[in-house]
CSV table of C-alpha atoms in Angstrom, one decimal:
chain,number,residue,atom,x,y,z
A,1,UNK,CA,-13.0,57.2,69.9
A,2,UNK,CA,-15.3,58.1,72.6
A,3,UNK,CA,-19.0,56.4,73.2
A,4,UNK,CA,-22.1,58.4,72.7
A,5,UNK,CA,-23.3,59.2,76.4
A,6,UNK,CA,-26.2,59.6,75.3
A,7,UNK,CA,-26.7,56.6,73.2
A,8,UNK,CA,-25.1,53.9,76.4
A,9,UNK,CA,-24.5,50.4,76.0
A,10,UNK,CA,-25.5,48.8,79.2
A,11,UNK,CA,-22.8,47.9,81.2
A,12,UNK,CA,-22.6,45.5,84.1
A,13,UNK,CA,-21.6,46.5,87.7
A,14,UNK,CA,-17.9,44.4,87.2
A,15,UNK,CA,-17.3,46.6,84.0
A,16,UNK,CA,-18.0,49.7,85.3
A,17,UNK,CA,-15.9,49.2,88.1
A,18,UNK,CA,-13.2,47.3,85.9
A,19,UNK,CA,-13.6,48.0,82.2
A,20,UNK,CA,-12.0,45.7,79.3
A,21,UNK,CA,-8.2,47.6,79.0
A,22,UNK,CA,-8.3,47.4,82.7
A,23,UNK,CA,-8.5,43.5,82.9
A,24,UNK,CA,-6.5,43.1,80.7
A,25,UNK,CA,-3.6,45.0,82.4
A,26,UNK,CA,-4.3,43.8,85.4
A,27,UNK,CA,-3.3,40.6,83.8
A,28,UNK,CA,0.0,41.8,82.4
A,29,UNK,CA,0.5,43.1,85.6
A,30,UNK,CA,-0.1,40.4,87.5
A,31,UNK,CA,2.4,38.3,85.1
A,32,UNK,CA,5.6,40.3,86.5
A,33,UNK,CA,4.4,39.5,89.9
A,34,UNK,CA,4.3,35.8,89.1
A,35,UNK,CA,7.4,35.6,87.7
A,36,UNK,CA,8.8,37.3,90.0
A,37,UNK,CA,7.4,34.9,92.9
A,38,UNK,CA,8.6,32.1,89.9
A,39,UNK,CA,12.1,33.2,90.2
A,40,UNK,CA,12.2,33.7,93.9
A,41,UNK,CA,11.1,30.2,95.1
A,42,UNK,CA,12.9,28.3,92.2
A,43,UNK,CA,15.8,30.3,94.1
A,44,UNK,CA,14.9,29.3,97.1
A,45,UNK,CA,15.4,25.5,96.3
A,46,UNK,CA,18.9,26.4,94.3
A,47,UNK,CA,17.5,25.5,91.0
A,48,UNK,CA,19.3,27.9,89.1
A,49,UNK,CA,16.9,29.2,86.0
A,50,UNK,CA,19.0,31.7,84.3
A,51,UNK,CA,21.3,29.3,83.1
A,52,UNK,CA,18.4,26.8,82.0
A,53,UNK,CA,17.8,29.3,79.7
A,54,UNK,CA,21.4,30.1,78.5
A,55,UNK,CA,21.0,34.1,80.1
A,56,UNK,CA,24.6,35.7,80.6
A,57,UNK,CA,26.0,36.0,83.6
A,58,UNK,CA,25.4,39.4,85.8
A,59,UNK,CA,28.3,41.9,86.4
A,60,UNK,CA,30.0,41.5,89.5
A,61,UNK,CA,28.4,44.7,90.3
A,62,UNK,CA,24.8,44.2,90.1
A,63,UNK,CA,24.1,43.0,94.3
A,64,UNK,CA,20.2,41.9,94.1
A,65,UNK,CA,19.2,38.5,93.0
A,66,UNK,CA,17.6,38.3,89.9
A,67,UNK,CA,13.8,38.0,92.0
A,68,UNK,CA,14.5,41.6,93.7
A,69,UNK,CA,14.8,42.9,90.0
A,70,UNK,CA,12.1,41.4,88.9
A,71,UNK,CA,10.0,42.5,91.9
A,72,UNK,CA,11.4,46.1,91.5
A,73,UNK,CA,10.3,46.1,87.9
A,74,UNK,CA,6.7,44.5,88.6
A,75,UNK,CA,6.6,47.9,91.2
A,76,UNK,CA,7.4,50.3,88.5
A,77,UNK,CA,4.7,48.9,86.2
A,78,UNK,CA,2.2,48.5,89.2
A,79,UNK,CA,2.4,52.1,91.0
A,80,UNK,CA,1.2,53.8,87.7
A,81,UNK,CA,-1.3,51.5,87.4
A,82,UNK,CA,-3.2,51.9,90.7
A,83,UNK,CA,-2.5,55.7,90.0
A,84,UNK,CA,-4.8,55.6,86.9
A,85,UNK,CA,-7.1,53.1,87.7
A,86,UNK,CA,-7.8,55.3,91.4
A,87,UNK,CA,-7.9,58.0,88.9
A,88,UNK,CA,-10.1,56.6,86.6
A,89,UNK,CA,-12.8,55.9,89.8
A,90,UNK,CA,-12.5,59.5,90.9
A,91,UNK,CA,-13.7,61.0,87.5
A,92,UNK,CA,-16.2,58.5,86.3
A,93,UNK,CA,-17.8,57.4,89.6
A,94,UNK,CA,-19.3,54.2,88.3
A,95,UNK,CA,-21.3,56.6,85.9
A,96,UNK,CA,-21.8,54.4,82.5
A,97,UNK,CA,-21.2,58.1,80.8
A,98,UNK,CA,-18.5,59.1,81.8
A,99,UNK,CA,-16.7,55.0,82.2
A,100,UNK,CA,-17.6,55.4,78.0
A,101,UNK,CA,-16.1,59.1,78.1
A,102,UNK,CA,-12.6,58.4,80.2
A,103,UNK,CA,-11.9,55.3,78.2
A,104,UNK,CA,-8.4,57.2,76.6
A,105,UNK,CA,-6.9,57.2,80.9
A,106,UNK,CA,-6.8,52.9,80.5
A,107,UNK,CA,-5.4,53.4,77.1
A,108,UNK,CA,-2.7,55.2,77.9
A,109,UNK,CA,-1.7,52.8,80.8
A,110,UNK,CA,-1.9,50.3,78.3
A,111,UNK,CA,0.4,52.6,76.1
A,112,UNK,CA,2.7,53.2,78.8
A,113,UNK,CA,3.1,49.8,79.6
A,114,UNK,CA,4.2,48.9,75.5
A,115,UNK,CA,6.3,52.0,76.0
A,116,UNK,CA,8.4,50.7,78.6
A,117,UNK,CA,9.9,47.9,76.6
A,118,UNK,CA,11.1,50.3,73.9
A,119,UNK,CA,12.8,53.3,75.8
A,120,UNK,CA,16.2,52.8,76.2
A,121,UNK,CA,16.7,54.1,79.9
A,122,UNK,CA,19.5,52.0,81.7
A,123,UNK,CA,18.0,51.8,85.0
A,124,UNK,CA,14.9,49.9,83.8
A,125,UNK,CA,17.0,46.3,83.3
A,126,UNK,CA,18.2,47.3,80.0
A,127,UNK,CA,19.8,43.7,79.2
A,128,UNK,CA,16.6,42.1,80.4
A,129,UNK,CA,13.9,43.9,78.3
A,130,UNK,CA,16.8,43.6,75.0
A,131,UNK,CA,16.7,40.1,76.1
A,132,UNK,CA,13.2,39.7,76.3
A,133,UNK,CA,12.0,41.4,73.2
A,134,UNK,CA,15.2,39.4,70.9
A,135,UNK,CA,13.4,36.0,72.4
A,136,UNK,CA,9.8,37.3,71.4
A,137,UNK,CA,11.1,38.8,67.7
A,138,UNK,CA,12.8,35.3,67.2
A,139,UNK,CA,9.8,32.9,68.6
A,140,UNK,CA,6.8,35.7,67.3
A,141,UNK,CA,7.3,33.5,63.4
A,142,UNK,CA,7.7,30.2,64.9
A,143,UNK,CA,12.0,30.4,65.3
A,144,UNK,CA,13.5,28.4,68.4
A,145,UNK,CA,17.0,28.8,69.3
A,146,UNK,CA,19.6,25.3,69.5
A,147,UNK,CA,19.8,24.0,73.1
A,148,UNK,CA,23.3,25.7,73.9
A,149,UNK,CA,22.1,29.1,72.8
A,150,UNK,CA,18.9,29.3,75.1
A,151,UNK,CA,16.2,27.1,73.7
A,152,UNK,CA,14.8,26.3,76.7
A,153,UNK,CA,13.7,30.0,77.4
A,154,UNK,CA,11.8,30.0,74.0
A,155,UNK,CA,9.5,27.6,74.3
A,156,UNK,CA,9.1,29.2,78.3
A,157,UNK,CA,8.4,32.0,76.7
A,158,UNK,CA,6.0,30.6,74.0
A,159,UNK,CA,4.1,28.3,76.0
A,160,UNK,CA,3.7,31.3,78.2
A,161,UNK,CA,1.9,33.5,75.4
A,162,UNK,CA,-0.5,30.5,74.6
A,163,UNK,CA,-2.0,31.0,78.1
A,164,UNK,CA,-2.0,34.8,77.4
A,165,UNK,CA,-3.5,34.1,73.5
A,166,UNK,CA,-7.5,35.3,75.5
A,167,UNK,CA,-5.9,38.7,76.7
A,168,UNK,CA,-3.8,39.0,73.4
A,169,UNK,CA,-6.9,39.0,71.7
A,170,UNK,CA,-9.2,41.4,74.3
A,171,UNK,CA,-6.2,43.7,73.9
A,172,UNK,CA,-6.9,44.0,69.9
A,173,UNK,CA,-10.5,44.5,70.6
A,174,UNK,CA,-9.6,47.1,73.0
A,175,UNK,CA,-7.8,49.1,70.7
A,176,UNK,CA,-10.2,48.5,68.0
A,177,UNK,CA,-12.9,49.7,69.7
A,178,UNK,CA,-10.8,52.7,71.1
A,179,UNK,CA,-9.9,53.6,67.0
A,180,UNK,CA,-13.4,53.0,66.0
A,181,UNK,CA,-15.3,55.9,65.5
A,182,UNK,CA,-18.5,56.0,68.1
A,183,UNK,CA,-17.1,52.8,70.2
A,184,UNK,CA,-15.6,53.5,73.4
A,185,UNK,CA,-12.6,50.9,74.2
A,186,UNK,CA,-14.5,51.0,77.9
A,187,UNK,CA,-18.2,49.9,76.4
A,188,UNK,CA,-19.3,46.2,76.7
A,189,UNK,CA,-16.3,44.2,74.8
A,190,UNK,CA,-17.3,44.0,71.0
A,191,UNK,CA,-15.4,40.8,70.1
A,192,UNK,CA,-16.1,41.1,66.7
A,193,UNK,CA,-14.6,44.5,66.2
A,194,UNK,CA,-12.7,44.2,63.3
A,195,UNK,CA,-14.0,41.2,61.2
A,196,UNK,CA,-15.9,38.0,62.4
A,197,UNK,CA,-12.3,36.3,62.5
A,198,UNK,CA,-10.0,38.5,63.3
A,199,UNK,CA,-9.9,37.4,67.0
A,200,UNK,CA,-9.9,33.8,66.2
A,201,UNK,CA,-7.0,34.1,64.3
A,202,UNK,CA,-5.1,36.4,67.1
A,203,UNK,CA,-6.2,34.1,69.6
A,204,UNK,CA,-4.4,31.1,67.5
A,205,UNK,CA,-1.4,32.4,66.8
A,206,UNK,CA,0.5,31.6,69.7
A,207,UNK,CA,-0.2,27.7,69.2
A,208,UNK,CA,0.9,28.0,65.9
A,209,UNK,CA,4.1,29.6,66.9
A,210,UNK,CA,4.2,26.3,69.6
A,211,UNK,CA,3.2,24.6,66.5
A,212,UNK,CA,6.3,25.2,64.3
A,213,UNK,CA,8.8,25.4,67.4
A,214,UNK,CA,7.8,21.6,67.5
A,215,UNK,CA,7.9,21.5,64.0
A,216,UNK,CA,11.3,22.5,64.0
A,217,UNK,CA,12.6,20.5,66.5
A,218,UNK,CA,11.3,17.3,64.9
A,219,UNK,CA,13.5,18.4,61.9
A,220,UNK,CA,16.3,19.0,63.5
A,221,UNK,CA,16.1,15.4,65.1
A,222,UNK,CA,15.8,13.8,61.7
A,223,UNK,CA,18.7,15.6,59.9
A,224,UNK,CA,20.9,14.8,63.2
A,225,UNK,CA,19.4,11.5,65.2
A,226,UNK,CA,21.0,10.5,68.1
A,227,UNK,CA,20.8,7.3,70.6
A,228,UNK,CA,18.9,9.5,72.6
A,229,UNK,CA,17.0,11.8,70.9
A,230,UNK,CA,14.8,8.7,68.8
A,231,UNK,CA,13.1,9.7,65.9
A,232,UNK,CA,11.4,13.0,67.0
A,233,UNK,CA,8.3,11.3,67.4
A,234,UNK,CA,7.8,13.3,70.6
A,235,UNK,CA,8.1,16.2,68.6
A,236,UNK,CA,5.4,15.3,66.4
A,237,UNK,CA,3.1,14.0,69.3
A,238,UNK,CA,3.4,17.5,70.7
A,239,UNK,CA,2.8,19.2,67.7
A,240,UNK,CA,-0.4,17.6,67.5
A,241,UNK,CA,-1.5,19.3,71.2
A,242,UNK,CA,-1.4,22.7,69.9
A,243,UNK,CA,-3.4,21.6,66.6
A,244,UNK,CA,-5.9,20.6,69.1
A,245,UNK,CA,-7.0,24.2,69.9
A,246,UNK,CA,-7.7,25.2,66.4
A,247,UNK,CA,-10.8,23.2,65.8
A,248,UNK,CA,-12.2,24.6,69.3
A,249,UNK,CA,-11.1,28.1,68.1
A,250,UNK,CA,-12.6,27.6,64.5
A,251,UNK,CA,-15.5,25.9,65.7
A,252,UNK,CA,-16.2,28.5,68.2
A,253,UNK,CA,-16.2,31.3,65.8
A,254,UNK,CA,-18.8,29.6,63.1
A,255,UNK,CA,-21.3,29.4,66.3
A,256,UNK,CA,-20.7,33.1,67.4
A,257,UNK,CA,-22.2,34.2,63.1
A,258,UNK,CA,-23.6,31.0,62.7
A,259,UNK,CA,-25.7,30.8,59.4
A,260,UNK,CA,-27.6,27.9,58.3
A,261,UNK,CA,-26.6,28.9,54.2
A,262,UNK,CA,-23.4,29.0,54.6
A,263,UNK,CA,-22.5,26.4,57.0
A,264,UNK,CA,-23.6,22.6,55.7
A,265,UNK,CA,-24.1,21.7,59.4
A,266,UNK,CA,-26.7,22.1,61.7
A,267,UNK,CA,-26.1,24.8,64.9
A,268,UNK,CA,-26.3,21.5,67.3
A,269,UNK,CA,-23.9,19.7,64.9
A,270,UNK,CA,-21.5,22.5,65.4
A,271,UNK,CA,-21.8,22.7,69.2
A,272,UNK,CA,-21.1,18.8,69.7
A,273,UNK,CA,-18.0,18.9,67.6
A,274,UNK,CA,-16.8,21.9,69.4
A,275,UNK,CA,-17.7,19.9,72.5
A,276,UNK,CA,-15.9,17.0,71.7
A,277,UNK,CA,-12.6,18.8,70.6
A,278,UNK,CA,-12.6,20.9,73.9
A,279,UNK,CA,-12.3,17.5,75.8
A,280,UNK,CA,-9.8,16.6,73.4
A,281,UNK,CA,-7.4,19.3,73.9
A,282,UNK,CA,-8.4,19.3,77.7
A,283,UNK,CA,-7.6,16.0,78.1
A,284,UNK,CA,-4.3,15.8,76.0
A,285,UNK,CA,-2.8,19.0,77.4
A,286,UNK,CA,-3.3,17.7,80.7
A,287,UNK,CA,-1.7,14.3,80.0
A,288,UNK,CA,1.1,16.1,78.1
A,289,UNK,CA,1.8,18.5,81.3
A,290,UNK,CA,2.1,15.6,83.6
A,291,UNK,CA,4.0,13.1,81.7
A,292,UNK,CA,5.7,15.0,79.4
A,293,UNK,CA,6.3,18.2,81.0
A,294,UNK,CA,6.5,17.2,84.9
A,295,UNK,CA,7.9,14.1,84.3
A,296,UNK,CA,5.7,12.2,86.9
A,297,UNK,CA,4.7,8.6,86.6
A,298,UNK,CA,1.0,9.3,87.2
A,299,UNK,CA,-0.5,7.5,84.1
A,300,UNK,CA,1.4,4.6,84.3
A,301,UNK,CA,1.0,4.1,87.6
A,302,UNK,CA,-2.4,4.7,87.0
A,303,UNK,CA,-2.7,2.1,84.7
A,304,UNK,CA,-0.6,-0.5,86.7
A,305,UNK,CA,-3.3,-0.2,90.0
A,306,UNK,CA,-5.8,-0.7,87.7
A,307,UNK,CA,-4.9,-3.1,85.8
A,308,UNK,CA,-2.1,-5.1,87.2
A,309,UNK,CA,-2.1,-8.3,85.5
A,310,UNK,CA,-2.3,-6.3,82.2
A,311,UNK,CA,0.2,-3.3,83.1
A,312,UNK,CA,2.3,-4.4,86.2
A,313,UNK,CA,4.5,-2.5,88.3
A,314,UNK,CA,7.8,-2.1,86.8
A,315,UNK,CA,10.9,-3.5,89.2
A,316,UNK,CA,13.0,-1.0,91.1
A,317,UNK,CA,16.0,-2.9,89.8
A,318,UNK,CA,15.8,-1.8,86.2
A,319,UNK,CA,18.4,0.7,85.5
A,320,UNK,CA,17.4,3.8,83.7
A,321,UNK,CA,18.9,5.6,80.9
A,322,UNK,CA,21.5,7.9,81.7
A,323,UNK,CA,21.0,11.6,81.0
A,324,UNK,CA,22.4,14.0,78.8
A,325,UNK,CA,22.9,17.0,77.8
A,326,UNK,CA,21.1,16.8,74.4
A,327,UNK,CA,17.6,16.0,76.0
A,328,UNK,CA,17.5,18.4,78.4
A,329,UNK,CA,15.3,20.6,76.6
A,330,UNK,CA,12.1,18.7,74.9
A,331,UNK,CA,11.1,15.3,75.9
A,332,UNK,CA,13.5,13.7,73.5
A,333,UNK,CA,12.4,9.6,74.6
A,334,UNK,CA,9.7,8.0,72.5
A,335,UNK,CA,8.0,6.2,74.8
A,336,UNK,CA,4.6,7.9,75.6
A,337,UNK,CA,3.7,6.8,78.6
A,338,UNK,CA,7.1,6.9,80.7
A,339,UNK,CA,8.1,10.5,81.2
A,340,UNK,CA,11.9,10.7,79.8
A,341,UNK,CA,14.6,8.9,81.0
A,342,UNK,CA,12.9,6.9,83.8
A,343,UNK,CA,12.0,3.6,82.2
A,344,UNK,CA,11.0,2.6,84.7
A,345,UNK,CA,12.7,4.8,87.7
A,346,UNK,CA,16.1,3.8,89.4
A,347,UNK,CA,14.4,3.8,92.9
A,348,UNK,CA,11.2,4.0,94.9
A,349,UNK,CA,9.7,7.5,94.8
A,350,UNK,CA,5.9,8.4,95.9
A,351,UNK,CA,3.2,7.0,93.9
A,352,UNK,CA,2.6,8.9,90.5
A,353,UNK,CA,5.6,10.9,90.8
A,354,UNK,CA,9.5,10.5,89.9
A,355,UNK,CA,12.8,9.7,92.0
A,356,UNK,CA,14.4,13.6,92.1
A,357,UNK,CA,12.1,15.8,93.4
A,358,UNK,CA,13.3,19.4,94.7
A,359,UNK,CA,9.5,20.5,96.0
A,360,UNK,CA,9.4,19.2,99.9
A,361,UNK,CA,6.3,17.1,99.9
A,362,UNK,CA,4.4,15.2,97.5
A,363,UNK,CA,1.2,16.9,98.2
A,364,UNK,CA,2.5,20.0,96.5
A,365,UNK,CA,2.6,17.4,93.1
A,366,UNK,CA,-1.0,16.3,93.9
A,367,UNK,CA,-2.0,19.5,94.8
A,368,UNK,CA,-0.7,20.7,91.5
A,369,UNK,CA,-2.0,17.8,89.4
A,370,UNK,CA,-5.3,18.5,90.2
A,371,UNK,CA,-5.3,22.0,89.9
A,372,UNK,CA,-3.7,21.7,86.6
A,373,UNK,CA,-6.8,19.4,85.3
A,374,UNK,CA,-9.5,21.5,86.7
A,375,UNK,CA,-7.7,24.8,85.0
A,376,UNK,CA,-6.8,23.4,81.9
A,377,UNK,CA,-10.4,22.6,81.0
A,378,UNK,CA,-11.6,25.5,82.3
A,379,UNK,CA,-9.0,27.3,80.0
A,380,UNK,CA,-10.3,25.4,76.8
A,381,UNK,CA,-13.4,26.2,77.1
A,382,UNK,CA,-12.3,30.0,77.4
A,383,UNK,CA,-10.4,29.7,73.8
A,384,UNK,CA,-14.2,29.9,72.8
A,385,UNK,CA,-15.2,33.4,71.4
A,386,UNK,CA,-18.6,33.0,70.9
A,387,UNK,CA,-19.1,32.2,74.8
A,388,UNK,CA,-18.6,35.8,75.6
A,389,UNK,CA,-22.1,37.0,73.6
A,390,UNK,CA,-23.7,36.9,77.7
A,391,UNK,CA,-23.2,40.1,79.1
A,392,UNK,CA,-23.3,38.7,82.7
A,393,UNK,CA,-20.0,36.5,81.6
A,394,UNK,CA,-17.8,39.3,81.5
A,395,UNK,CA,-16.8,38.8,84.7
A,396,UNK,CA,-16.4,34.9,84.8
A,397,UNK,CA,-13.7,35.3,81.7
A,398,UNK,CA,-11.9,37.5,83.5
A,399,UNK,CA,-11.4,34.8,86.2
A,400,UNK,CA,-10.9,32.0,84.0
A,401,UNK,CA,-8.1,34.6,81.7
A,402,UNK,CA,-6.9,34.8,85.5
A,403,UNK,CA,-6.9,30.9,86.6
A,404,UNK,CA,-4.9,30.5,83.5
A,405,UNK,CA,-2.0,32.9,84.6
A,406,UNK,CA,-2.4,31.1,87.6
A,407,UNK,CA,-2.1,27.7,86.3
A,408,UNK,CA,0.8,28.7,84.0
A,409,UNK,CA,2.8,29.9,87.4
A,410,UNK,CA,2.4,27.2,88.8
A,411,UNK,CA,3.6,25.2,85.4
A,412,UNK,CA,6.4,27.1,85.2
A,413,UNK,CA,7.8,25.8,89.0
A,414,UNK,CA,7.2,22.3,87.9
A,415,UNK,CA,8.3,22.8,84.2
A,416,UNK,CA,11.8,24.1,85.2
A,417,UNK,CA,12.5,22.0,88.3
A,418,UNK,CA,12.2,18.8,85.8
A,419,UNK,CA,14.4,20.8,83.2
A,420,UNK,CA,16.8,20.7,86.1
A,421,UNK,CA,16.6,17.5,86.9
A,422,UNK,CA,17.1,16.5,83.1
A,423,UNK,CA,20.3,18.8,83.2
A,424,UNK,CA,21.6,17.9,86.2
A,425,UNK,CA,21.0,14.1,86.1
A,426,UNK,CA,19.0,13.9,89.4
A,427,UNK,CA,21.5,15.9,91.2
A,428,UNK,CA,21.0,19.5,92.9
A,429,UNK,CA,22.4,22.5,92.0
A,430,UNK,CA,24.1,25.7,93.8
A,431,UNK,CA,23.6,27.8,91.3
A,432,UNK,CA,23.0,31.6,92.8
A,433,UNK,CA,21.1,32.4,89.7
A,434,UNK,CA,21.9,35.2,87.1
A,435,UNK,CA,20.4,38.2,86.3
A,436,UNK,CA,16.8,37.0,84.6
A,437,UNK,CA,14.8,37.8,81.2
A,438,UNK,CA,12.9,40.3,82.5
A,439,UNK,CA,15.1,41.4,85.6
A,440,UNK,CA,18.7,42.8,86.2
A,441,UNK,CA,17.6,46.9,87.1
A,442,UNK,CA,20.2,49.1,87.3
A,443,UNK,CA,21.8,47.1,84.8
């Protein structure tokens, strides 16, 4: 399981001072601390998430808000990793030898970290990790739960493994390498450990797990219409966003073993279609996050400055349709370019947003809008395994693998304060917000 010393693989500054099962726990890591900041502000604003997703109430007994658990249990997975990453520096030194020797001290971490979702110790949130791991067993083969029994923490939990699907995969090429005999999980990232495909198809699982959620939904819709549910067209629409990142992903891995006698298309040929399908699913994912997701009126307002004899501004005077509880989970309206039930909105709001807003000023929905559009093509682009064959590049996918985290957080404050604008029809909430999926210590 160790590399050769004597036979090294060069290795750049960034991965001897942060090698492959490092980053990637780093980014696990890192996800606790997001959540937990997720919880607290959501909090903050009395938007009350636990029961978004249908989580039991917390025993009288248990005092800390469901952000101090989830900051306490972020701690206990952080102090052991600065431990062996500290001790990891003391013994290898930056030395590519010994970084190739050591590479078992990150592999336990990694080992640790699995581990700690498995024991059953009551003081580490034992309802939250049971929680946690029943979502991921019943969304890992595509499953959703009904709205009243917590479907809107699946797809939360789904769409956040798509923006994880780049470490999922680096974590399989980790171990891979570690098992492999003369490969050190700690040498230059062999991305084709395993079979040419193999990552490719690890990397596309969690849109097709998105995929059939939306699959699902749409049949539910069908065998149980309502007035406001439509004809799942929605459904479908979204379905078609996560088949957007297969041909960038299956692309991507005929240019990384590219072979003019088994491939009827020319190298260039390949690399424009993968081109045009990245701005495809960059573009579509962004629109569906705004207008679907956020609810915000950006494209049609969009449209109506630019075009206003063709698209005018809709009158304040319309009424809108009255919420209810069976759309509060998935978009349910058909109509694609008004975000669900505001068409058009009962009042004025800012331009390209919606009437209830819980965030203070509008710039935080700009400032979000944007980032959201620069990450998400960023983030496409990084679905792309045969990008990584530059050694110098290591470093600039751990940043984008780390913008995405970063643009999932922020999705997440914007995805659930719509969700609770759905649920609570525009009105506010005092909600003191239950124990959380991956909080309630001591519980």
């Amino acid at each position: 399981m160790d590399g050769d010393p004597a036979v090294e693989s060069p290795l750049d500054t960034f991965s001897l001072i942060l090698p492959l099962p490092y980053r990637i726990a780093f980014i696990l890591v890192l996800g606790f601390w997001a959540w937990g900041v997720n919880l607290h502000y959501l909090h903050l604003l009395k938007i009350d998430l636990p029961s978004l997703i249908k989580y039991p109430s917390r025993s009288p007994s248990s005092s800390l808000p469901p952000h101090q658990r989830t900051y306490a249990l972020a701690s206990i997975v952080t102090i052991p990793f600065i431990f062996s990453l500290f001790f990891f520096w003391t013994l290898t030194r930056a030395q590519p030898s010994a970084v190739l020797a050591w590479d078992f001290i990150p592999q336990f971490y990694l080992f640790l970290l699995f581990l700690l979702f498995l024991i059953p110790y009551k003081h580490i949130s034992p309802n939250g990790r049971f929680r946690f791991l029943t979502t991921l067993k019943r969304i890992s083969i595509g499953g959703i739960a009904e709205a009243q029994d917590g479907k809107f923490g699946d797809i939360l939990l789904a769409d956040v493994l798509t923006s994880y699907a780049k470490v999922l995969g680096d974590l399989f090429v980790s171990l891979c390498m570690f098992l492999s005999s003369g490969k050190s999980s700690t040498d230059k990232p062999d991305r084709g450990c395993g079979g040419q495909y193999i990552v490719p198809i690890i990397i596309s699982i969690p849109s097709l797990i998105r995929l059939r959620q939306c699959l699902t939904e749409y049949m539910r819709v069908r065998r149980n219409p309502s007035q406001y549910s439509g004809w799942g067209g929605q459904h479908l629409a979204n379905a078609l966003k996560y088949c957007s990142a297969f041909p960038v992903i299956i692309l991507s891995a005929l240019q990384r073993g590219y072979d003019p006698n088994k491939i009827g298309l020319s190298e260039t040929g390949i690399f424009r279609l993968w081109l045009f399908f990245v701005f495809l699913n960059s573009f579509y994912s962004f629109y569906w996050d705004i207008a679907k997701d956020w609810d915000l009126t950006l494209f049609p307002s969009l449209l109506s400055s630019a075009f206003p004899s063709i698209f005018p501004p809709k009158s304040s005077s319309t009424t809108s349709i009255p919420f209810s509880p069976t759309t509060n989970n998935n978009n349910n309206n058909n109509n694609f370019f008004h975000p669900p039930n505001q068409i058009p909105p009962p009042q004025s709001h800012p331009w390209g947003l919606r009437p209830h807003t819980h965030f203070h000023t509008p710039q935080i929905y700009y400032t979000a809008i944007v980032l959201d559009f620069l990450l998400r093509c960023t983030w496409s682009v990084k679905l792309s395994p045969h990008l990584d064959h530059w050694n110098d590049l290591e470093g600039t996918i751990f940043l984008l693998e780390m913008g995405e985290v970063v643009r999932r957080w922020v999705w997440i404050f914007f995805r659930v304060e719509t969700e609770w604008v759905r649920v609570k029809g525009g009105r506010g909430g005092d909600g003191d917000g239950e124990e959380m999926l991956l909080g309630g210590l001591g519980r």
